[in-house]
C-alpha cells in the first residue's frame, strides 16, 4: 500500500477517534454523551450494518474454519503468555491473570476493526472480518466465563465445584440477548432465504447502517478519555506489547505458512489482530473486582500503539 493510500485509510479512522476524544477532553460534551452514543451504536446501528452486509453478501467459497482456527490459535497463545507474565512476573492473583489474558486477546473488532478493514479492502474485506466478528464475541465470552470461574476457585472466592453446564447456560442466554449476535444471525438467516433486500425497508436500513462506522469511532474516542493511564504501567506495557505486536506476528505466520490462507484472508486476520484491546476487558475487570487499572491502561496504550502497528501491517499487506 502506498503512503498516500495508507494515509487515506488511517487518517479518517483515527481522525474520528481523535475528534471524539477532543470533544470530551475540552468539555464540549460530557462522558454520558459518549455512553449514550456507544449504546446506540451497539444496540441499533452496528447490528443493522451486520444484518445488511450479511443478508446481501455473496459468501466466499473458502471454508471459514481455517480462518477461525488461525485467529483463535494466536489469541490462545497470547492469552496464555499474558496470564503467565502477570501471575509469575508481577505476582498477581488468578483473577488478575484472567484480566491480563482478556486484555491481550480481546481485539476491538467492532469499533475499530470493521472501519479499518472496510476502508482498506472494501466490501470483500468487510465480509471476511464479519465472518470473524460473527463468532468472536461468543468465543471470547465463553473462554472468559470459564476462566473467571476457575480463577475464582483458585483465589478461594468460590468454594462451589465448577459446573460447566451452568457456565454454558449463562453464556448462551447472554449471547442470545446481544444485539451484535442478533444482527449477525438475522443477516445470515435472511441471506439463506434468497430474498432480495430492497424497497423502503432497504432505504431505512441503509440510512441507519451508514452512520454505524463514524458513530462507532466517535464513541471509541469519547471512551478513551475516561480510561486514560490509571496505573499498573509495567504489566500494562507488557500486555500491550503482546496485544499489538506479538499477536499480529503470530497470526500472520500461522495464516500464511501453516494454514496457507488466501492473501486477503491473511491480511484481514493480521490487521484485525493489530486492533487495540476492546472495552469488554475493563467491563470484565469491573465485574470480577480486580484488574481495573491494568485493563484501563492497556486499552489506552494499545489504542495509541495500534496506530503505528496497524499502519505498518497495512503497508506490508494492503492492496
Protein backbone atom coordinates (compact mmCIF):
# COMPACT_ATOMS: atom_id res chain seq x y z
CA UNK A 1 0.00 0.00 0.00
CA UNK A 2 1.38 3.41 -0.97
CA UNK A 3 1.89 6.15 1.59
CA UNK A 4 -0.96 8.18 0.12
CA UNK A 5 -3.31 5.18 0.25
CA UNK A 6 -2.22 4.42 3.81
CA UNK A 7 -2.98 7.97 4.90
CA UNK A 8 -6.35 7.67 3.21
CA UNK A 9 -7.14 4.62 5.36
CA UNK A 10 -5.61 5.63 8.69
CA UNK A 11 -6.46 9.33 8.96
CA UNK A 12 -10.25 9.11 8.52
CA UNK A 13 -10.44 6.32 11.10
CA UNK A 14 -8.14 7.71 13.76
CA UNK A 15 -9.23 11.26 12.95
CA UNK A 16 -12.77 10.45 14.07
CA UNK A 17 -11.41 8.79 17.21
CA UNK A 18 -9.42 11.96 17.88
CA UNK A 19 -12.49 14.15 17.41
CA UNK A 20 -14.42 12.00 19.90
CA UNK A 21 -11.62 12.29 22.43
CA UNK A 22 -11.24 16.03 21.87
CA UNK A 23 -14.90 16.99 22.35
CA UNK A 24 -14.97 15.21 25.72
CA UNK A 25 -11.50 16.40 26.79
CA UNK A 26 -12.36 20.09 26.29
CA UNK A 27 -15.80 19.72 27.83
CA UNK A 28 -17.92 20.30 24.71
CA UNK A 29 -19.91 17.20 25.70
CA UNK A 30 -19.94 15.09 28.84
CA UNK A 31 -18.97 11.45 29.30
CA UNK A 32 -22.62 10.49 29.38
CA UNK A 33 -22.94 11.51 25.71
CA UNK A 34 -20.25 9.00 24.79
CA UNK A 35 -22.04 6.31 26.79
CA UNK A 36 -25.33 7.06 25.05
CA UNK A 37 -23.67 7.09 21.62
CA UNK A 38 -21.90 3.77 22.30
CA UNK A 39 -25.18 2.20 23.41
CA UNK A 40 -26.87 3.49 20.25
CA UNK A 41 -24.06 2.04 18.13
CA UNK A 42 -24.10 -1.38 19.77
CA UNK A 43 -27.87 -1.65 20.00
CA UNK A 44 -29.03 -0.16 16.67
CA UNK A 45 -26.53 0.91 14.03
CA UNK A 46 -23.91 -1.86 14.10
CA UNK A 47 -26.46 -4.70 14.27
CA UNK A 48 -28.16 -3.19 11.21
CA UNK A 49 -24.81 -2.85 9.42
CA UNK A 50 -24.07 -6.50 10.19
CA UNK A 51 -27.54 -7.53 9.06
CA UNK A 52 -27.33 -5.61 5.78
CA UNK A 53 -23.86 -6.86 4.90
CA UNK A 54 -24.52 -10.49 5.77
CA UNK A 55 -28.02 -10.51 4.24
CA UNK A 56 -26.74 -9.29 0.88
CA UNK A 57 -23.23 -10.76 0.82
CA UNK A 58 -22.02 -13.31 -1.65
CA UNK A 59 -20.30 -15.79 0.65
CA UNK A 60 -16.70 -16.73 -0.15
CA UNK A 61 -16.13 -20.29 -1.31
CA UNK A 62 -13.24 -20.69 1.14
CA UNK A 63 -14.18 -22.57 4.33
CA UNK A 64 -14.14 -20.24 7.36
CA UNK A 65 -12.73 -22.90 9.69
CA UNK A 66 -9.01 -22.46 8.83
CA UNK A 67 -9.50 -18.69 9.16
CA UNK A 68 -11.22 -19.02 12.54
CA UNK A 69 -8.75 -21.58 13.88
CA UNK A 70 -5.80 -19.45 12.76
CA UNK A 71 -7.05 -16.36 14.53
CA UNK A 72 -8.04 -18.02 17.79
CA UNK A 73 -4.84 -20.08 17.94
CA UNK A 74 -2.95 -16.79 18.07
CA UNK A 75 -5.36 -15.42 20.67
CA UNK A 76 -4.94 -18.53 22.84
CA UNK A 77 -1.15 -18.17 22.77
CA UNK A 78 -1.03 -14.51 23.81
CA UNK A 79 -3.78 -15.10 26.40
CA UNK A 80 -1.63 -17.83 27.98
CA UNK A 81 1.53 -15.69 27.87
CA UNK A 82 -0.22 -12.65 29.36
CA UNK A 83 -1.68 -14.70 32.20
CA UNK A 84 1.71 -16.28 32.88
CA UNK A 85 3.52 -12.92 32.91
CA UNK A 86 1.06 -11.21 35.26
CA UNK A 87 0.90 -14.14 37.66
CA UNK A 88 4.56 -15.22 37.72
CA UNK A 89 6.45 -12.00 36.99
CA UNK A 90 4.18 -9.44 38.62
CA UNK A 91 2.83 -11.81 41.33
CA UNK A 92 -0.85 -11.02 40.83
CA UNK A 93 -3.75 -13.30 41.71
CA UNK A 94 -5.55 -15.67 39.33
CA UNK A 95 -8.38 -13.25 38.56
CA UNK A 96 -5.89 -10.54 37.56
CA UNK A 97 -4.31 -13.16 35.31
CA UNK A 98 -7.68 -13.63 33.58
CA UNK A 99 -8.00 -9.87 33.07
CA UNK A 100 -4.49 -9.83 31.58
CA UNK A 101 -5.35 -12.67 29.21
CA UNK A 102 -8.54 -11.00 28.06
CA UNK A 103 -6.73 -7.68 27.61
CA UNK A 104 -4.09 -9.36 25.44
CA UNK A 105 -6.50 -11.35 23.30
CA UNK A 106 -9.71 -9.30 23.02
CA UNK A 107 -9.49 -7.12 19.92
CA UNK A 108 -11.80 -4.19 19.34
CA UNK A 109 -13.02 -5.62 16.05
CA UNK A 110 -16.41 -3.92 16.09
CA UNK A 111 -15.48 -0.31 16.82
CA UNK A 112 -12.12 -0.23 15.01
CA UNK A 113 -11.56 -3.42 13.01
CA UNK A 114 -14.65 -3.08 10.84
CA UNK A 115 -13.96 0.58 9.89
CA UNK A 116 -10.30 -0.07 9.06
CA UNK A 117 -10.93 -3.22 7.02
CA UNK A 118 -13.84 -1.57 5.22
CA UNK A 119 -11.69 1.47 4.40
CA UNK A 120 -8.71 -0.62 3.28
CA UNK A 121 -10.30 -3.56 1.44
CA UNK A 122 -13.89 -2.60 0.72
CA UNK A 123 -16.86 -4.98 0.64
CA UNK A 124 -14.74 -8.09 0.05
CA UNK A 125 -12.65 -7.45 3.16
CA UNK A 126 -15.73 -6.43 5.14
CA UNK A 127 -17.38 -9.80 4.53
CA UNK A 128 -14.25 -11.59 5.78
CA UNK A 129 -13.95 -9.62 9.01
CA UNK A 130 -17.66 -10.10 9.64
CA UNK A 131 -17.03 -13.84 9.45
CA UNK A 132 -14.68 -13.30 12.38
CA UNK A 133 -16.99 -10.90 14.21
CA UNK A 134 -19.82 -13.42 13.90
CA UNK A 135 -18.10 -15.80 16.35
CA UNK A 136 -15.57 -13.54 18.09
CA UNK A 137 -17.86 -12.41 20.88
CA UNK A 138 -19.21 -15.91 21.51
CA UNK A 139 -15.75 -17.49 21.67
CA UNK A 140 -14.25 -14.78 23.87
CA UNK A 141 -17.22 -14.63 26.25
CA UNK A 142 -17.23 -18.41 26.67
CA UNK A 143 -13.49 -18.56 27.30
CA UNK A 144 -13.69 -15.60 29.69
CA UNK A 145 -16.59 -17.08 31.68
CA UNK A 146 -14.81 -20.41 32.12
CA UNK A 147 -11.52 -18.77 33.10
CA UNK A 148 -13.25 -16.45 35.59
CA UNK A 149 -14.92 -19.41 37.35
CA UNK A 150 -11.64 -21.31 37.56
CA UNK A 151 -9.76 -18.22 38.81
CA UNK A 152 -12.36 -17.54 41.49
CA UNK A 153 -11.80 -21.05 42.84
CA UNK A 154 -8.03 -20.65 42.71
CA UNK A 155 -8.29 -17.40 44.67
CA UNK A 156 -10.54 -19.04 47.23
CA UNK A 157 -13.57 -16.89 46.43
CA UNK A 158 -15.78 -19.68 45.15
CA UNK A 159 -15.96 -22.89 47.13
CA UNK A 160 -18.62 -24.49 44.91
CA UNK A 161 -17.46 -27.05 42.39
CA UNK A 162 -17.00 -25.87 38.82
CA UNK A 163 -20.13 -26.56 36.76
CA UNK A 164 -19.54 -26.24 33.01
CA UNK A 165 -23.24 -26.63 32.22
CA UNK A 166 -24.15 -23.67 34.45
CA UNK A 167 -21.47 -21.51 32.85
CA UNK A 168 -22.57 -22.55 29.35
CA UNK A 169 -26.21 -21.75 30.11
CA UNK A 170 -25.29 -18.29 31.40
CA UNK A 171 -23.13 -17.54 28.35
CA UNK A 172 -25.79 -18.72 25.87
CA UNK A 173 -28.51 -16.61 27.48
CA UNK A 174 -26.23 -13.57 27.42
CA UNK A 175 -25.32 -14.11 23.76
CA UNK A 176 -28.91 -14.54 22.65
CA UNK A 177 -29.70 -11.13 24.14
CA UNK A 178 -26.72 -9.42 22.50
CA UNK A 179 -27.70 -7.10 19.60
CA UNK A 180 -24.49 -7.88 17.67
CA UNK A 181 -25.27 -11.60 17.76
CA UNK A 182 -28.92 -10.94 16.86
CA UNK A 183 -27.88 -8.81 13.86
CA UNK A 184 -25.39 -11.44 12.74
CA UNK A 185 -27.74 -14.41 12.97
CA UNK A 186 -30.58 -12.45 11.37
CA UNK A 187 -28.40 -11.44 8.42
CA UNK A 188 -27.20 -15.00 7.83
CA UNK A 189 -30.77 -16.32 8.08
CA UNK A 190 -32.09 -13.72 5.62
CA UNK A 191 -29.27 -14.47 3.19
CA UNK A 192 -30.24 -18.14 3.23
CA UNK A 193 -33.80 -17.31 2.13
CA UNK A 194 -32.53 -15.87 -1.15
CA UNK A 195 -34.97 -12.98 -0.90
CA UNK A 196 -33.87 -9.53 -2.15
CA UNK A 197 -33.38 -6.74 0.33
CA UNK A 198 -34.82 -3.69 -1.38
CA UNK A 199 -37.60 -1.12 -1.36
CA UNK A 200 -38.44 1.06 1.62
CA UNK A 201 -37.02 -1.43 4.17
CA UNK A 202 -33.63 -1.29 2.41
CA UNK A 203 -33.70 2.51 2.34
CA UNK A 204 -34.41 2.70 6.07
CA UNK A 205 -31.76 0.11 6.90
CA UNK A 206 -29.21 1.93 4.72
CA UNK A 207 -29.87 5.28 6.39
CA UNK A 208 -29.14 3.86 9.84
CA UNK A 209 -26.40 1.38 8.90
CA UNK A 210 -24.42 4.04 7.01
CA UNK A 211 -23.81 6.02 10.21
CA UNK A 212 -22.62 2.99 12.18
CA UNK A 213 -18.91 3.32 11.43
CA UNK A 214 -18.47 7.09 12.09
CA UNK A 215 -20.60 6.87 15.24
CA UNK A 216 -18.60 3.86 16.46
CA UNK A 217 -15.30 5.72 16.02
CA UNK A 218 -16.57 8.83 17.78
CA UNK A 219 -17.85 6.69 20.66
CA UNK A 220 -14.47 4.97 20.92
CA UNK A 221 -12.69 8.33 21.12
CA UNK A 222 -15.06 9.55 23.82
CA UNK A 223 -14.47 6.37 25.82
CA UNK A 224 -10.68 6.77 25.74
CA UNK A 225 -10.89 9.98 27.75
CA UNK A 226 -12.44 8.01 30.59
CA UNK A 227 -9.90 5.19 30.71
CA UNK A 228 -6.59 7.02 30.44
CA UNK A 229 -3.48 5.64 32.17
CA UNK A 230 -4.60 4.55 35.62
CA UNK A 231 -1.59 2.65 36.90
CA UNK A 232 -0.11 -0.87 36.65
CA UNK A 233 2.08 0.65 33.95
CA UNK A 234 4.74 -2.08 33.71
CA UNK A 235 2.36 -5.06 33.42
CA UNK A 236 0.12 -3.00 31.12
CA UNK A 237 3.08 -2.24 28.86
CA UNK A 238 3.92 -5.94 28.67
CA UNK A 239 0.32 -6.85 27.84
CA UNK A 240 0.13 -4.08 25.23
CA UNK A 241 3.27 -5.46 23.57
CA UNK A 242 1.67 -8.89 23.38
CA UNK A 243 -1.59 -7.43 22.07
CA UNK A 244 -0.48 -5.17 19.23
CA UNK A 245 2.98 -6.55 18.38
CA UNK A 246 3.16 -10.28 19.15
CA UNK A 247 -0.43 -11.29 18.29
CA UNK A 248 -0.33 -9.95 14.68
CA UNK A 249 3.02 -11.65 14.02
CA UNK A 250 1.80 -14.99 15.36
CA UNK A 251 -1.44 -14.84 13.38
CA UNK A 252 0.38 -13.77 10.21
CA UNK A 253 2.82 -16.69 10.46
CA UNK A 254 0.06 -19.23 11.12
CA UNK A 255 -2.22 -17.82 8.41
CA UNK A 256 0.45 -17.68 5.73
CA UNK A 257 2.77 -20.60 6.44
CA UNK A 258 0.61 -23.11 8.34
CA UNK A 259 -2.98 -22.61 7.18
CA UNK A 260 -1.93 -21.25 3.74
CA UNK A 261 -4.89 -18.89 3.62
CA UNK A 262 -5.56 -16.68 0.58
CA UNK A 263 -3.72 -13.32 0.72
CA UNK A 264 -6.80 -11.26 1.59
CA UNK A 265 -7.65 -13.61 4.47
CA UNK A 266 -4.08 -13.32 5.74
CA UNK A 267 -4.31 -9.53 5.58
CA UNK A 268 -7.68 -9.30 7.32
CA UNK A 269 -6.68 -11.73 10.09
CA UNK A 270 -3.37 -9.95 10.71
CA UNK A 271 -4.72 -6.41 10.66
CA UNK A 272 -7.65 -7.45 12.86
CA UNK A 273 -5.09 -8.63 15.40
CA UNK A 274 -3.49 -5.16 15.48
CA UNK A 275 -6.73 -3.66 16.79
CA UNK A 276 -6.44 -2.36 20.35
CA UNK A 277 -7.96 -4.06 23.37
CA UNK A 278 -11.75 -3.85 23.49
CA UNK A 279 -13.58 -2.19 26.36
CA UNK A 280 -15.02 -5.55 27.40
CA UNK A 281 -11.71 -6.21 29.16
CA UNK A 282 -12.42 -3.31 31.52
CA UNK A 283 -16.06 -4.34 31.97
CA UNK A 284 -14.98 -7.85 32.96
CA UNK A 285 -12.36 -6.45 35.36
CA UNK A 286 -15.07 -4.34 36.97
CA UNK A 287 -17.39 -7.34 37.28
CA UNK A 288 -14.84 -9.58 38.99
CA UNK A 289 -13.43 -6.78 41.15
CA UNK A 290 -9.78 -6.71 40.14
CA UNK A 291 -7.51 -5.51 37.32
CA UNK A 292 -9.35 -2.21 36.72
CA UNK A 293 -6.17 -0.14 36.35
CA UNK A 294 -4.43 -2.85 34.32
CA UNK A 295 -7.22 -3.20 31.75
CA UNK A 296 -7.87 0.55 31.50
CA UNK A 297 -4.19 1.31 30.91
CA UNK A 298 -3.90 -1.48 28.30
CA UNK A 299 -6.91 -0.06 26.43
CA UNK A 300 -5.28 3.37 26.28
CA UNK A 301 -1.75 2.19 25.44
CA UNK A 302 -2.89 -0.35 22.85
CA UNK A 303 -5.09 2.21 21.09
CA UNK A 304 -2.15 4.58 20.76
CA UNK A 305 0.24 1.82 19.69
CA UNK A 306 -2.20 0.33 17.18
CA UNK A 307 -1.98 3.48 15.05
CA UNK A 308 1.69 2.69 14.34
CA UNK A 309 1.44 -1.10 14.18
CA UNK A 310 -1.68 -1.07 12.04
CA UNK A 311 -0.02 1.37 9.67
CA UNK A 312 2.96 -0.97 9.35
CA UNK A 313 0.85 -4.03 8.54
CA UNK A 314 -1.35 -2.10 6.12
CA UNK A 315 1.80 -1.03 4.30
CA UNK A 316 3.05 -4.63 4.13
CA UNK A 317 -0.26 -6.37 3.34
CA UNK A 318 -2.53 -3.68 1.91
CA UNK A 319 -3.52 -3.68 -1.75
